[in-house]
Coordinates of C-alpha atoms in Angstrom, one line a residue:
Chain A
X17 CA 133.3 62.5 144.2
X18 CA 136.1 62.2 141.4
X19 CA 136.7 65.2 139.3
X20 CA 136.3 64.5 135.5
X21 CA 139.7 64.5 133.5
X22 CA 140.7 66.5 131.3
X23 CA 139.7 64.5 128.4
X24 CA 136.4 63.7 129.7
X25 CA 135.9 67.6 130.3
X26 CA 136.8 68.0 126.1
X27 CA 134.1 65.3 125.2
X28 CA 131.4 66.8 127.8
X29 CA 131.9 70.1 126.1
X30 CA 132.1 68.6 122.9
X31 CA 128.6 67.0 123.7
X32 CA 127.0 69.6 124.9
X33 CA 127.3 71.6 121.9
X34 CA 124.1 72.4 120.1
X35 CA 125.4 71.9 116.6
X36 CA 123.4 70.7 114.2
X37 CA 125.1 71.1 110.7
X38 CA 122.6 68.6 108.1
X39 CA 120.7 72.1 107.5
X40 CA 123.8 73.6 105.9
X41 CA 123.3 71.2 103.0
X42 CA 120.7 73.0 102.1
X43 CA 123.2 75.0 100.8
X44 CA 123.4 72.8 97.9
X45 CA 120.3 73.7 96.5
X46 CA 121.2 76.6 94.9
X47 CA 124.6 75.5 94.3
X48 CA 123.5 72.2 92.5
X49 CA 123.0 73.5 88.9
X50 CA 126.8 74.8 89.0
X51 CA 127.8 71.5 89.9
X52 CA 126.7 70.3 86.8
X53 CA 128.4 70.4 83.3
X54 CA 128.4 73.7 81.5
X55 CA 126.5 73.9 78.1
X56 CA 128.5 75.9 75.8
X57 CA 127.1 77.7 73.0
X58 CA 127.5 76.1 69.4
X59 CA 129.0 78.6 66.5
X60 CA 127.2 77.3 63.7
X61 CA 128.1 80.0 61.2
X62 CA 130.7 83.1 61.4
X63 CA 131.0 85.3 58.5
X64 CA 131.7 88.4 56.7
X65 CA 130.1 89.5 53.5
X66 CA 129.8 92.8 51.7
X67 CA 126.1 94.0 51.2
X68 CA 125.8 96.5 48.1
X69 CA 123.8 99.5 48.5
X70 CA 122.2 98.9 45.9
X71 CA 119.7 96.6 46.7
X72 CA 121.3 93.7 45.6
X73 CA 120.9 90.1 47.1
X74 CA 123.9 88.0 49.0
X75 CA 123.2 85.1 50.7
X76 CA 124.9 83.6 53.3
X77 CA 127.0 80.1 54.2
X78 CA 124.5 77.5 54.5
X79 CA 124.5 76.1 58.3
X80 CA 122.5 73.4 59.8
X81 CA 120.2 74.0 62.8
X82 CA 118.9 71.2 65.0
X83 CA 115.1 71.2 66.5
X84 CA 116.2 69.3 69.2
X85 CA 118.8 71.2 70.4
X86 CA 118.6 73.3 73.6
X87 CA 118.4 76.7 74.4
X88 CA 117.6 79.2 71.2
X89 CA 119.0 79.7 68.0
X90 CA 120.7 83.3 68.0
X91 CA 121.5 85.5 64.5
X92 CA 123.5 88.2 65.1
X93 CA 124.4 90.8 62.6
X94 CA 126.3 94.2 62.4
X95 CA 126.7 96.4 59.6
X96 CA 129.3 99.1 59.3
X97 CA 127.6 102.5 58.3
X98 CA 129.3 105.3 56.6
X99 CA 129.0 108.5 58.8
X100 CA 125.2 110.3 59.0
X101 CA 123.7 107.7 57.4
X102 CA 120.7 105.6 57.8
X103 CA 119.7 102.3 57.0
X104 CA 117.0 99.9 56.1
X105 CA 118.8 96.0 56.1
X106 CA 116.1 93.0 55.4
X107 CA 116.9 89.6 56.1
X108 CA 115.3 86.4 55.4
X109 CA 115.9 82.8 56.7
X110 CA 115.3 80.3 54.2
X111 CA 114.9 76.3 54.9
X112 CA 116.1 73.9 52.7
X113 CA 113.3 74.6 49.8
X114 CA 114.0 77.9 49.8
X115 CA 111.3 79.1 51.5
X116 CA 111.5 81.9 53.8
X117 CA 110.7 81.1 57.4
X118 CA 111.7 84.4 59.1
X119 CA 111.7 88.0 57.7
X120 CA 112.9 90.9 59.4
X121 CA 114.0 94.7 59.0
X122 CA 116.6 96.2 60.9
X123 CA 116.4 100.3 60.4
X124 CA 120.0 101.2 61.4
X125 CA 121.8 104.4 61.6
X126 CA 125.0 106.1 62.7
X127 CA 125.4 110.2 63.5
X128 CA 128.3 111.7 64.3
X129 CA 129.0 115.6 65.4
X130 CA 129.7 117.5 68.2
X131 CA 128.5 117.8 71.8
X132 CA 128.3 120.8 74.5
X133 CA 127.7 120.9 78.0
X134 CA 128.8 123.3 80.8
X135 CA 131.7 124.7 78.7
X136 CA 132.6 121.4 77.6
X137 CA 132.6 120.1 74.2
X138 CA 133.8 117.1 72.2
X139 CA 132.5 114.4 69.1
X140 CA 130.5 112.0 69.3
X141 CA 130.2 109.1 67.1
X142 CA 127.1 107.0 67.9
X143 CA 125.1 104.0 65.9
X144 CA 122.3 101.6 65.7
X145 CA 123.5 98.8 63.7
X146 CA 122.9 95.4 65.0
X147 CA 120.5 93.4 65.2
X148 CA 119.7 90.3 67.4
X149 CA 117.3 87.8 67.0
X150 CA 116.4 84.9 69.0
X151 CA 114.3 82.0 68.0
X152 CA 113.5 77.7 68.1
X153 CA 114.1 76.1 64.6
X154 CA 111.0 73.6 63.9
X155 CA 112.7 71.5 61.6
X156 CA 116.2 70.2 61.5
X157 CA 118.2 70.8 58.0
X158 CA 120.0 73.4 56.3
X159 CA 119.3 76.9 56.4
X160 CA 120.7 80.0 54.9
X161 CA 119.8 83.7 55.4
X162 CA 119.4 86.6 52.3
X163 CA 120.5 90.1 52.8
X164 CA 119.4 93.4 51.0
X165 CA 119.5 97.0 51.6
X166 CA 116.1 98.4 51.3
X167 CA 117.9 101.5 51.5
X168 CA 120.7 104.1 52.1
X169 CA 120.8 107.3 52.9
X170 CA 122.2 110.2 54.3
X171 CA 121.2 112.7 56.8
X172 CA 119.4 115.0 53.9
X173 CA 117.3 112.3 52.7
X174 CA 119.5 111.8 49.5
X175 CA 120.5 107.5 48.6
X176 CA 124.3 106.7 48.9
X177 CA 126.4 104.3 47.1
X178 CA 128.5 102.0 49.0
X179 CA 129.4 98.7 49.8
X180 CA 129.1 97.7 53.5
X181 CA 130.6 95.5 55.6
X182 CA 128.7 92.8 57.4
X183 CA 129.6 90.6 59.9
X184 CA 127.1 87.8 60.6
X185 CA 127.2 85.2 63.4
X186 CA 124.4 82.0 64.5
X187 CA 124.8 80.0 67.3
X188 CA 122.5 77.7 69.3
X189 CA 122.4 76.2 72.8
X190 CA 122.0 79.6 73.9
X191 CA 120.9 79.5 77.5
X192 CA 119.2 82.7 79.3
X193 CA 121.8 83.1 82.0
X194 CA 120.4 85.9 83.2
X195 CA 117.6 84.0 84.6
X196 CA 120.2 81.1 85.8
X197 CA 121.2 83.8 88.0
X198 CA 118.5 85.4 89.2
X199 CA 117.1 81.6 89.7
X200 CA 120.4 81.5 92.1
X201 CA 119.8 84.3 94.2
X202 CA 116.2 83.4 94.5
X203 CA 116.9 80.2 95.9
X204 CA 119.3 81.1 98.0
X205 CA 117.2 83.5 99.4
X206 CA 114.6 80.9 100.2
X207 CA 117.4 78.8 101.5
X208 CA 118.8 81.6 103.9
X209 CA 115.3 82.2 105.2
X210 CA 115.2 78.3 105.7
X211 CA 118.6 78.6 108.0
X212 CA 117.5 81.7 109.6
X213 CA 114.3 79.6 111.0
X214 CA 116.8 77.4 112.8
X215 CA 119.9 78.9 114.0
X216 CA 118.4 82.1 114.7
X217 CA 115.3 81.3 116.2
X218 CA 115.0 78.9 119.0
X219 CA 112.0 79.1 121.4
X220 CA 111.2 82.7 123.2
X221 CA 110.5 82.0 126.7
X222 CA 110.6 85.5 128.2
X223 CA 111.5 89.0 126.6
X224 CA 110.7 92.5 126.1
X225 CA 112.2 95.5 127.1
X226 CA 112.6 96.0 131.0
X227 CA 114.1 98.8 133.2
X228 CA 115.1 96.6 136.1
X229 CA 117.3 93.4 135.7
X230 CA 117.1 92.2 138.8
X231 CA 113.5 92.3 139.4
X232 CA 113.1 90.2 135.2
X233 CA 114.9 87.3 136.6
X234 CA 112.2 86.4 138.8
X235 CA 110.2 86.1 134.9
X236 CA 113.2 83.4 134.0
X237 CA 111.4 80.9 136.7
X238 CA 110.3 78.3 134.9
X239 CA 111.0 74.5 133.4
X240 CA 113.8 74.1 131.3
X241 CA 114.3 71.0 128.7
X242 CA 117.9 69.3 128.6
X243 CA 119.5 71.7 126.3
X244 CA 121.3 74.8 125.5
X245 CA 119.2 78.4 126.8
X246 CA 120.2 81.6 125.7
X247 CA 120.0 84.6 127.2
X248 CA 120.6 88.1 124.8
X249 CA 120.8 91.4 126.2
X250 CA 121.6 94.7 124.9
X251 CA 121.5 97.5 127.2
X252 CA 121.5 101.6 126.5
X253 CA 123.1 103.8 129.1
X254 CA 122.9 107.8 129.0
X255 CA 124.7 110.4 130.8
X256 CA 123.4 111.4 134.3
X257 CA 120.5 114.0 133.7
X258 CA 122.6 116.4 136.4
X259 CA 125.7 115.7 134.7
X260 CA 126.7 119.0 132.2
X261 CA 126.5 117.5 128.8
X262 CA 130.1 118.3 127.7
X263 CA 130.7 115.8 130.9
X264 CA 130.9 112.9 128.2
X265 CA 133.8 114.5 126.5
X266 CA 136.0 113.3 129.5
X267 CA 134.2 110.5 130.3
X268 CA 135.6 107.0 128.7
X269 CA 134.8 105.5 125.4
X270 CA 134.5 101.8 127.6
X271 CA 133.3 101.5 130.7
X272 CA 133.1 98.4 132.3
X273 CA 130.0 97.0 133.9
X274 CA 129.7 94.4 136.3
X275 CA 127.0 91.3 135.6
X276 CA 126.0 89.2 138.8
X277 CA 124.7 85.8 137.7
X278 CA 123.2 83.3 140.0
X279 CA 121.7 80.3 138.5
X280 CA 118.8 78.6 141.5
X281 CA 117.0 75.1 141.3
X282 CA 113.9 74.4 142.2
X283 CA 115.0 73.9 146.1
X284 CA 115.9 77.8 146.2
X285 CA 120.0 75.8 146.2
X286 CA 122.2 78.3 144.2
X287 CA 123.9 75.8 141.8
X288 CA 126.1 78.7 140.2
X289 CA 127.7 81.8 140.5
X290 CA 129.7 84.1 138.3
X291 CA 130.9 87.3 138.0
X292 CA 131.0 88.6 134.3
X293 CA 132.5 91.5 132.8
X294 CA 130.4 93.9 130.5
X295 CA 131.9 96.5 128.3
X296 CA 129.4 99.7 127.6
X297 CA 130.6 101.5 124.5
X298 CA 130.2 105.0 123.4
X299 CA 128.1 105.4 120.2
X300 CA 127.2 108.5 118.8
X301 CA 123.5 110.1 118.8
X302 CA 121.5 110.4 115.4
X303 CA 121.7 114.2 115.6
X304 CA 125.1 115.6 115.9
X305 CA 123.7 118.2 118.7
X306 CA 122.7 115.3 121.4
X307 CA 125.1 114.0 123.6
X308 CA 126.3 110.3 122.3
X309 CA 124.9 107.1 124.9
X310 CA 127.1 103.8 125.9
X311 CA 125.5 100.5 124.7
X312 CA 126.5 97.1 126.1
X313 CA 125.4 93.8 123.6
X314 CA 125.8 90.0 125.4
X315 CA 124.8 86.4 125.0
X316 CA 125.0 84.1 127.4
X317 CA 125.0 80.2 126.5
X318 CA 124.3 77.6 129.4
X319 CA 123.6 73.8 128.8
X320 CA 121.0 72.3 131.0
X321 CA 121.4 68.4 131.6
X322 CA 118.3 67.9 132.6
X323 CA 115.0 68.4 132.7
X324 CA 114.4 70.8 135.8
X325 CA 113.0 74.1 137.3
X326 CA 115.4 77.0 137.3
X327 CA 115.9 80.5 137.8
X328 CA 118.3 83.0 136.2
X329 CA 119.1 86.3 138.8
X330 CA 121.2 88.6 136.8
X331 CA 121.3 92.2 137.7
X332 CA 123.9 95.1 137.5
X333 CA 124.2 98.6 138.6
X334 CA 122.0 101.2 137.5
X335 CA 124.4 103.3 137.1
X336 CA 127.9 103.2 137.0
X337 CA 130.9 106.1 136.5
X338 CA 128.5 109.2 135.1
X339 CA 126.3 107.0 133.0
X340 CA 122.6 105.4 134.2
X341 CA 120.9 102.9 132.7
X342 CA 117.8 103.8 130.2
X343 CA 116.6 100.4 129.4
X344 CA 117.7 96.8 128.6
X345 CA 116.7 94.4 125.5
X346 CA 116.4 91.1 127.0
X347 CA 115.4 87.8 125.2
X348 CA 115.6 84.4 126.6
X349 CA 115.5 81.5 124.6
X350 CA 115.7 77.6 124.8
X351 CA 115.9 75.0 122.3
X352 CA 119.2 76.5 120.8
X353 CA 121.0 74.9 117.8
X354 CA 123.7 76.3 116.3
X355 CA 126.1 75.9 113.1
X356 CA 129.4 76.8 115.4
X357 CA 130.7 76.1 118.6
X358 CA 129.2 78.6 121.5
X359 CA 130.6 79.7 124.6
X360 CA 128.6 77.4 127.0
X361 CA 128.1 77.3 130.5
X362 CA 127.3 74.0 132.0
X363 CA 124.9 74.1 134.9
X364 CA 125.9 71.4 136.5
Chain B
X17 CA 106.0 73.6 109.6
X18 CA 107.0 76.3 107.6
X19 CA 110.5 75.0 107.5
X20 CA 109.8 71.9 104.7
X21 CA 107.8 74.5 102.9
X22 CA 110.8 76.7 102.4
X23 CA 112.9 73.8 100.9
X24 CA 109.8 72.8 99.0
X25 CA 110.3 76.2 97.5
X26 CA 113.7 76.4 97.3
X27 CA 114.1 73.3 95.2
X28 CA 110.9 74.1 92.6
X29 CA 112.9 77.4 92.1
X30 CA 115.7 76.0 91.2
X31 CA 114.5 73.3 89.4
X32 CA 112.2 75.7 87.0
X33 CA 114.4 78.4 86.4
X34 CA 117.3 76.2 85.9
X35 CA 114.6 74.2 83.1
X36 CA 113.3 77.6 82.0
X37 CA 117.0 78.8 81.9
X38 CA 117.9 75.7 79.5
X39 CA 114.9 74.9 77.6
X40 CA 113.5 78.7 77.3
X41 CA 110.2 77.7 76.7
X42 CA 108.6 81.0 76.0
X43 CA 111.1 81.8 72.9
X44 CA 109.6 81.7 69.3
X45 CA 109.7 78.8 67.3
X46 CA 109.3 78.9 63.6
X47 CA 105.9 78.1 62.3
X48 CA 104.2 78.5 65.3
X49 CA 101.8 81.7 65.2
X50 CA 102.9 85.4 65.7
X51 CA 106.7 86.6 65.9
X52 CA 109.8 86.1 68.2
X53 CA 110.2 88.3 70.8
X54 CA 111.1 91.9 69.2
X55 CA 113.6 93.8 71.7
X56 CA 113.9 97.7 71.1
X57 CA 115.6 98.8 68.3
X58 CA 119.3 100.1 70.2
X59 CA 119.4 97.3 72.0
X60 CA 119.3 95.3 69.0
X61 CA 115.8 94.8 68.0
X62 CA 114.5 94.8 64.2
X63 CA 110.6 94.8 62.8
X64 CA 109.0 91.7 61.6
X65 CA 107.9 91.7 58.2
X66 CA 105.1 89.3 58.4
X67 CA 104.3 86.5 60.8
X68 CA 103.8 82.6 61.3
X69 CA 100.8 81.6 60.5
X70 CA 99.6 77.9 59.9
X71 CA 102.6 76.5 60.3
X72 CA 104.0 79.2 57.7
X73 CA 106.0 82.4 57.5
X74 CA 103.7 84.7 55.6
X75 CA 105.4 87.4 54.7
X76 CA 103.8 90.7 54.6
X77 CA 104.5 94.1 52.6
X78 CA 107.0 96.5 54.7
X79 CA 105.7 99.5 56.0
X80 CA 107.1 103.2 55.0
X81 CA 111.1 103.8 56.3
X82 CA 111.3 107.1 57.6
X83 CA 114.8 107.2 56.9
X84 CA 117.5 109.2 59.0
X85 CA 116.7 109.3 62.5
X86 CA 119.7 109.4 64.6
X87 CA 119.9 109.9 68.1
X88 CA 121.8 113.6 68.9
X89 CA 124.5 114.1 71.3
X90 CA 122.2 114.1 74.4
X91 CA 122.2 110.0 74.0
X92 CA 125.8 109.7 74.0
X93 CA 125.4 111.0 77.8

């Protein structure tokens, strides 16, 4: 019988890859509200005015807010407070008629002094003096807000005089991006638990924690769909129990293990045989005071053409250089689809 | 058959928080009943003096100002 070329070979391995990629669109999902056009925010009025103390009224630049537009309507406003003082600022919003639509109080302050801690000292200057307020306009038109201070005064209780500056801003279109985000992270969550279900998963056909390789391969015997099969093992080795526990010091960080694999048809015919390579790796214990233990972590791919009875044997030594084996992970899985190219062994 | 339910999800996430995000449908609008949303006062929050009603503001009489308060160096920490 011929032997394939070479770049038959490249399209058999090519086509026996278990990639399946249309899941990663789902990707998209969360991404798909960044794809679309930002919505900046609209500066509808900017301004700085100077408030008397004395209780009389200013009013602002008239502005126009739209009920239709999206988002809230945001009125931002900071006052600058002479030192130790406190505050009481009312505003109004008033519609076209004058009439007030919104009233509010904003009880500001600002202290400043000293501070000592652990033989540490320095000044602190610290306030409360701005306000924000979010809302929906019902009615499109002109608008305009009225400021007074209710009151000034300083730490004693006693009014002040002084004129204070104040720096006024509305905008609308003002979008909670705060839940944007957290909407984001949510979704891709969902979506992440969506890819997990495929790539991850498979079908389990066999698996559990075994002492003894050799005697789980008779376990593997069974049907196997036209497909990729996985097998996943992760072993844990620990020193010899005879062996003097400062033995490990000298013994190496990698060891190598030997894997026999024989893959066997239904006839009992051995269609393949491989040698592979382990490596066990020295990890430490939890607690510092127990000797560390060599783990060993593999996945092995094949790609069954065809529907067919077949048997995996794998075994390895027990135990190898001063280390024995404690236990083996092993999972075996068919139905494999991935989102990268695998290592696969055809079983031809 | 839990896989189309996780897309299912996925997408009404994203399509009502990324609505909710926009539209905001819980913030106040003026001249329905009760207040907008009133945020502590350091992080910017004020009292409402009064409240929709009927379509209306109706302003109420402010309540006593207890004047200086002030926070003291332990909340500059």
């Amino acid at each position: 019988m011929a032997q394939p070329s070479g770049v038959h070979r490249l399209f058999q391995s090519i086509r026996q890859q278990p990639l399946l990629l249309w899941p990663l669109l789902s990707l998209m999902i969360p991404l798909w509200p960044g794809c679309t056009a930002p919505m900046p925010k609209r500066e509808l009025l900017a301004q700085e005015l100077i408030l008397q103390s004395n209780g009389e009224v200013i009013f602002s630049q008239p502005f126009v807010l739209d009920a239709e537009a999206v988002g809230a309507t945001r009125l931002f406003a900071s006052v600058g407070l002479p030192v130790n003082s406190a505050i009481s600022l009312t505003t109004e919003l008033l519609n076209a008629s004058d009439q007030v639509v919104l009233a509010f109080d904003k009880e500001g302050w600002r202290e400043r002094g000293t501070w000592q801690e652990d033989g540490q000292s320095g000044i602190y200057d610290e306030s409360d003096s701005y306000y924000e307020v979010l809302f929906k306009p019902n009615q499109s038109g002109q608008y305009r807000l009225r400021f007074a201070v209710d009151g000034l005064e300083d730490q004693a209780g006693q009014a002040l005089v002084a004129q204070l500056p104040l720096r006024v801003d509305v905008q609308d279109r003002r979008v909670d991006h705060g839940l944007a985000i957290w909407t984001f992270w949510i979704s891709l969550g969902i979506v992440l638990m969506f890819l997990n279900s495929i790539y991850c998963q498979g079908r389990r056909r066999y698996g559990g924690r075994i002492d003894d390789l050799l005697e789980t391969s008779a376990f593997t015997r069974m049907n196997y769909e036209k497909g990729v099969i996985m097998i996943k093992m992760k072993g844990r080795f620990e020193l010899l129990s005879y062996i003097n526990s400062d033995a490990y010091k000298k013994t190496s960080s990698s060891i190598k293990l030997p894997l026999s694999l024989e893959i066997i048809d239904g006839n009992g015919l051995v269609l393949q045989s491989e040698k592979i390579t382990l490596y066990l790796n020295k990890k430490s214990a939890n607690d510092e005071d127990d000797p560390p233990y060599w783990q060993f972590k593999k996945r092995l791919f094949f790609y069954n053409p065809r529907l067919r009875s077949l048997r995996f044997r794998l075994s390895i030594p027990e135990q190898i250089d001063c280390v024995e084996q404690e236990w083996i992970d092993f999972d075996l899985r068919d139905r494999i689809v991935s989102m990268r190219p695998l290592n696969i062994r055809r079983i031809d | 058959m839990h896989r189309p339910l996780l897309l299912v999800l996925s997408i009404s996430v994203i399509l009502l928080g990324t609505n909710d995000s926009i539209h905001r449908p819980t913030i106040y609008r003026l001249g329905n009943d009760g207040t907008p949303y009133s945020q502590p006062s350091s992080a910017g929050g004020v009292i409402y003096r009064g409240s929709g009603s009927g379509g209306q503001w109706r302003t109420s009489s402010r309540g006593g100002w207890s004047g200086f308060q002030g926070r003291g160096p332990s909340g500059v920490k």
